[in-house]
Amino acid sequence: MSSSAMSPSGSLSPSASGGNRFDQMFAALRREGRKGLIVYLMAGDPRPEATPEIAGALVEAGCDALELGVPFSDPLADGPTIQAAGQRALAAGTRLVDVLRIARSLRARFPSLPLALMVYYNTVLQRGEAAFVREAAGAGVDALIVPDLPHEEGTGLRREAAACGVGLVPLIAPTSPIGRIREMLGGAPSGNGAHELHRACGGFAYLVSVRGVTGARDRLPEELPAFADRVRREASGRWPLAIGFGISGPETAREAARLADAVIVGSALIERLAGGAEGLAAAVELTRALRRAV
Amino acid sequence: MAALQELEAAYEEARRDPAFAEELAAYLKDYVARPTPLYLARRLSDHLGGARIYLKREDLAHTGAHKINNTIGQALLARRMGKRRVIAETGAGQHGVATATVAAVFGMECSVYMGEEDMERQALNVFRMRMLGATVHPVRTGSRTLKDATSEAIREWVSRVDDTHYIIGSVVGPHPYPRIVRDFQSVIGTEARRQVLEKEGRLPDAVIACVGGGSNAMGIFAGFVADPEVQLIGVEAAGQGLNTGLHAASLAAGRPGVLHGALSYLLQDEEGQVLSTHSVSAGLDYPGVGPEHAYLKESGRAQYEAVGDQEALEAFSLLARTEGIVPALESAHAVAYAVRLAPALPRDAILLVNLSGRGDKDVQVVAARAGQGGGGQP
């Protein structure tokens, strides 16, 4: 398969200058000698109509990329904060079409913003892998993160995604043995072709900082630097690394940013947003503080 | 994933170890009180006037249900893996009790996750779990029933994989659980097959079991799956009716989907959101079903029917009054199907029903539905 496979739609396709927007973001960060701040929001929380404004405000407050959560009834990888956000989004009637509409509107407003969808596998399966990827790509999405799809079950989705210029982000847990990390990052001798294609379509490796689910923590685990080291060695420069789960504020963000190319913050922001009338202002302020720290 | 691979390796190794099998057999015999009897329900059969109905008495196993066959095995496995804590999800509470029970026997810490709605309708079992030393965590998200308890147990497990083993209570969840649970429950089918041959000199015409997640059914089916002349019938909960949306009949009304790490039939909406289910029996109130049942259905080896709340309640009463056995509401669904089938069958036909548990835990719900003691009396 040719590594120049691009999605068909014009301005919504991966940036004309070549490569996925995540690729470009990480390249720019390297050039500028700084780390990336990726923000996660639940699409449709508290209402689908509210998300574009909330996301826009956080992008302008300084985040480099955005992850949109697709609400799901049984989010196994999520702690209480994101679970509640998902429930609110579902209660407001959020469906896939709303999430795609939100993505499309963000894409139109921020043409070079790297955009990922965090989605549970059943949602993808019911739509059909090919259809889901096509629709996501058409809405301007650059990468998919599917927390409950084990690497070995993802071959088909990786292929579909690659064909549309969309990355399928590998999630690496602190409990992953070296062999598994190697497989996920394409370090194994076999199957290099597929991994090359995957890499060419961009994305990053997502290091799950904690043994557990999403949710702000006071401190990051002591094993995190060693874990990040292990992954970086296997990545050997071919994969940008982003650390997520548990990052609660500037302190933990600064610590994580030292170990990777980007940090991902979700629950801490969602907690602020859910905090009443001043929620958005508080979330914007936190984003700015994270921006400074990272 | 690493935890699942570790579990699979440990299980494979234990399976091949005669000492493991011996220790398990000793506990099943001396502690669980196996083998459980196979009982000819003569009066019930006469009342129906057709096939003879045999009951496999899992209600007589220690803790009052089949769940313990699995928890004993998994606790031994957990100990072998060096885990000092076990967790479980529970719907009706029987699996929670069975887990708390083995945790007590092996001196392990125990946490059980139970939907808040289930805690209300199965209060006896909540009390039992606490008496056995377990911590019961109410789950308040989603539909507050079994599927949400399962999700929460999985979340807990991923954050404590080092010292904690998650004892899944049914043939659901990620590989290798469906296989492990089926293997441990297959003692039911192995015994039942031997017993019916001893008593009748032949195999039954059909084996009937209720299906929630599907463990008691897989357990008894395992004994007969290689005998093609024996029909295998799984009975799901039709709740208020399959056309009402208030049921839990995943095989009848679901589509393939992924829940809790397994691809199987799932009650879901068009976009894959998992639906809330309903059954008068908490243990059948699960929108998924074990993947092996999906396989048996699709291959045609087993057929799956559905029985509603009312029919199950009637069978509950009928069994109590004709045989002096109060079944769990879950098991009453299997009894109800036998009640449906038996009259039209000849007297020499044999139906073997898995009586998966006893119904003490259900008396409040049954009484409330019968309109007596509905004011919250014990």
XYZ file of C-alpha atoms in Angstrom, chain A:
294
model
C 0.000 0.000 0.000
C 1.355 3.415 -0.909
C 2.198 5.650 1.991
C 0.774 8.616 0.191
C -2.807 7.365 0.595
C -4.930 10.358 1.488
C -8.592 10.745 2.289
C -10.687 11.942 -0.650
C -12.344 15.102 0.664
C -10.593 18.397 -0.061
C -9.975 20.797 2.771
C -10.867 18.200 5.360
C -8.102 15.821 4.380
C -4.759 15.679 6.155
C -2.903 18.920 5.550
C -1.844 19.504 1.984
C 1.765 20.001 2.971
C 1.952 16.277 3.581
C 1.612 14.002 6.556
C -0.915 13.939 9.304
C -1.546 16.979 11.486
C -0.152 15.125 14.504
C 3.089 14.560 12.588
C 3.281 18.240 11.816
C 2.520 19.236 15.379
C 5.260 17.039 16.815
C 7.720 18.226 14.166
C 6.941 21.844 15.040
C 7.303 21.143 18.758
C 10.720 19.630 18.135
C 11.776 22.630 16.059
C 10.558 25.045 18.720
C 12.098 23.011 21.522
C 8.907 22.693 23.507
C 6.403 20.084 24.668
C 2.819 19.660 23.541
C -0.384 20.080 25.523
C -3.248 17.856 24.370
C -6.639 18.399 25.917
C -9.446 15.805 26.203
C -13.114 16.776 26.254
C -16.265 14.666 26.266
C -18.202 15.539 23.119
C -21.747 16.512 24.044
C -21.053 17.399 27.668
C -23.244 19.067 28.869
C -24.906 19.394 25.436
C -23.673 18.834 21.878
C -24.242 22.526 21.057
C -21.929 23.580 23.887
C -18.868 21.576 22.897
C -17.575 23.683 19.983
C -17.507 26.798 22.159
C -15.843 25.013 25.079
C -13.278 23.360 22.833
C -12.611 26.605 20.994
C -11.933 28.435 24.233
C -9.421 25.809 25.356
C -7.670 25.781 21.991
C -7.291 29.537 22.160
C -6.042 29.204 25.722
C -3.080 27.327 24.322
C -3.581 23.622 23.746
C -1.777 22.130 20.752
C -4.241 19.328 19.980
C -7.658 18.098 21.006
C -9.119 14.715 21.848
C -12.881 14.357 21.696
C -14.432 11.568 23.726
C -17.328 9.769 22.056
C -19.850 9.059 24.833
C -20.416 5.369 25.571
C -22.705 3.614 28.020
C -19.964 1.450 29.562
C -16.612 3.261 29.468
C -14.288 0.717 31.063
C -11.170 2.836 30.930
C -12.733 5.858 32.563
C -12.973 6.945 36.159
C -15.892 8.783 37.760
C -15.213 12.201 36.196
C -15.274 11.073 32.598
C -17.966 8.481 33.310
C -20.186 11.296 34.571
C -19.312 13.456 31.556
C -20.328 10.601 29.260
C -23.606 10.119 31.115
C -24.383 13.829 30.801
C -23.616 13.734 27.090
C -25.835 10.680 26.573
C -28.611 12.214 28.668
C -28.461 15.245 26.374
C -29.079 12.876 23.454
C -25.572 12.974 21.972
C -25.158 10.552 19.079
C -22.325 9.845 16.671
C -23.688 12.338 14.152
C -23.378 15.067 16.807
C -19.787 14.150 17.572
C -18.908 14.307 13.881
C -20.678 17.627 13.555
C -18.617 18.981 16.444
C -15.431 17.678 14.799
C -16.392 19.267 11.500
C -17.050 22.651 13.086
C -13.749 22.560 14.964
C -11.947 21.559 11.799
C -13.454 24.483 9.949
C -12.484 26.908 12.697
C -9.000 25.473 13.326
C -7.679 24.073 10.029
C -4.381 22.806 11.374
C -5.455 21.640 14.826
C -4.671 17.938 15.284
C -7.891 16.227 16.294
C -8.371 12.757 17.724
C -11.453 10.788 18.719
C -11.362 8.615 21.814
C -13.965 5.950 21.182
C -14.835 2.536 22.602
C -14.681 -0.326 20.160
C -18.363 -1.307 20.160
C -19.235 2.118 18.756
C -16.812 1.532 15.880
C -17.960 -2.052 15.368
C -21.646 -1.148 15.108
C -20.959 1.529 12.514
C -18.556 -0.763 10.690
C -14.815 -0.180 10.850
C -14.527 1.141 7.288
C -17.573 3.400 7.566
C -16.534 4.760 10.935
C -13.062 5.640 9.776
C -14.327 7.182 6.549
C -16.803 9.367 8.414
C -14.244 10.386 10.984
C -11.718 11.270 8.298
C -14.395 13.159 6.414
C -15.104 15.215 9.505
C -11.456 16.155 9.774
C -10.323 13.690 12.438
C -6.613 12.810 12.344
C -6.396 9.935 14.803
C -8.440 7.387 16.706
C -7.808 6.138 20.220
C -9.712 2.938 21.056
C -8.915 2.003 24.665
C -10.612 -1.398 24.705
C -9.238 -2.721 21.415
C -6.203 -4.903 22.106
C -3.365 -4.486 19.630
C -3.797 -7.936 18.152
C -7.490 -7.292 17.419
C -6.732 -3.985 15.706
C -5.204 -5.142 12.424
C -8.333 -4.474 10.386
C -8.997 -1.089 11.923
C -5.364 -0.034 11.511
C -5.581 -0.878 7.829
C -8.868 0.988 7.337
C -7.542 3.976 9.231
C -4.285 4.053 7.313
C -6.155 4.016 4.029
C -7.888 7.231 5.053
C -4.837 8.928 6.445
C -6.005 8.459 10.022
C -3.738 7.119 12.747
C -4.740 4.441 15.271
C -2.966 5.458 18.431
C -1.379 2.607 20.389
C -2.117 2.769 24.132
C 0.729 1.438 26.227
C 0.143 0.531 29.853
C 2.824 0.442 32.554
C 2.156 -3.275 32.837
C 2.939 -3.945 29.172
C 5.905 -6.275 28.834
C 8.751 -5.219 26.547
C 7.792 -7.705 23.864
C 4.342 -6.253 23.685
C 5.637 -2.666 23.547
C 7.942 -3.719 20.742
C 5.059 -5.249 18.793
C 2.882 -2.216 19.249
C 5.589 0.171 18.097
C 6.533 -1.956 15.126
C 9.946 -2.883 16.414
C 9.396 -6.550 15.623
C 11.060 -7.862 12.476
C 7.814 -9.047 10.903
C 4.954 -6.870 9.743
C 7.126 -3.826 9.201
C 5.212 -2.851 6.101
C 1.972 -2.356 7.966
C 3.679 -0.415 10.698
C 5.454 1.839 8.249
C 2.106 2.705 6.763
C 0.661 3.296 10.188
C 3.506 5.556 11.148
C 3.292 7.442 7.876
C -0.279 8.356 8.727
C 0.748 9.907 11.954
C -0.447 9.751 15.454
C 1.627 9.111 18.503
C 2.084 6.500 21.188
C -0.109 7.093 24.216
C 1.547 6.177 27.465
C -1.002 5.479 30.153
C 0.722 6.872 33.199
C -1.127 4.886 35.846
C -2.235 1.336 36.429
C -5.890 2.154 36.260
C -8.487 4.378 34.698
C -8.730 8.055 33.850
C -9.056 10.539 36.660
C -6.909 13.262 38.161
C -4.398 12.044 40.703
C -2.370 14.019 43.228
C 0.879 12.439 42.253
C 2.198 10.488 39.334
C 3.464 6.963 39.967
C 7.111 6.566 40.917
C 7.588 4.049 38.158
C 6.618 6.562 35.454
C 10.134 7.717 34.461
C 11.335 4.121 34.115
C 8.228 3.241 32.118
C 8.671 6.229 29.800
C 12.320 5.238 29.327
C 11.376 1.709 28.359
C 8.954 2.953 25.742
C 11.299 5.603 24.373
C 13.996 2.995 23.861
C 11.614 0.837 21.825
C 10.252 3.846 19.950
C 13.812 4.848 18.962
C 12.707 8.173 17.575
C 10.054 6.763 15.259
C 7.112 7.566 17.541
C 6.284 10.763 19.424
C 5.200 9.926 22.958
C 2.341 11.492 24.881
C 1.583 10.779 28.533
C -2.007 10.803 29.743
C -4.301 9.671 32.625
C -4.042 11.251 36.017
C -2.508 14.597 35.152
C -4.215 16.946 37.544
C -2.498 20.298 37.213
C 0.673 22.259 36.393
C 2.892 20.254 38.765
C 2.042 16.827 37.408
C 1.960 18.196 33.859
C 5.467 19.609 34.193
C 6.722 16.325 35.587
C 5.132 14.308 32.773
C 6.280 16.737 30.075
C 9.883 16.093 31.081
C 9.406 12.451 30.185
C 7.574 12.698 26.868
C 6.841 14.886 23.859
C 3.352 15.860 24.991
C 0.970 15.553 27.923
C -2.744 14.827 27.769
C -5.130 16.334 30.298
C -8.804 15.400 30.538
C -10.475 14.835 33.904
C -8.898 17.838 35.607
C -10.412 20.124 32.981
C -13.747 18.336 32.955
C -13.984 18.722 36.722
C -13.542 22.481 36.322
C -16.086 22.627 33.493
C -18.648 20.744 35.530
C -18.227 23.166 38.378
C -21.095 25.534 37.610
C -21.372 28.936 35.947
C -17.675 29.794 36.211
C -16.728 26.369 34.875
C -15.492 27.439 31.460
C -13.451 30.309 32.883
C -11.845 27.953 35.395
C -11.032 25.450 32.666
C -9.507 28.174 30.486
C -7.399 29.334 33.406
C -6.211 25.803 34.080
C -5.354 25.361 30.404
C -3.229 28.504 30.496
C -1.480 27.284 33.645
C -0.835 23.921 32.015
C 0.469 25.657 28.907
C 2.980 27.589 31.017
C 4.025 24.506 32.954
C 4.498 22.299 29.921
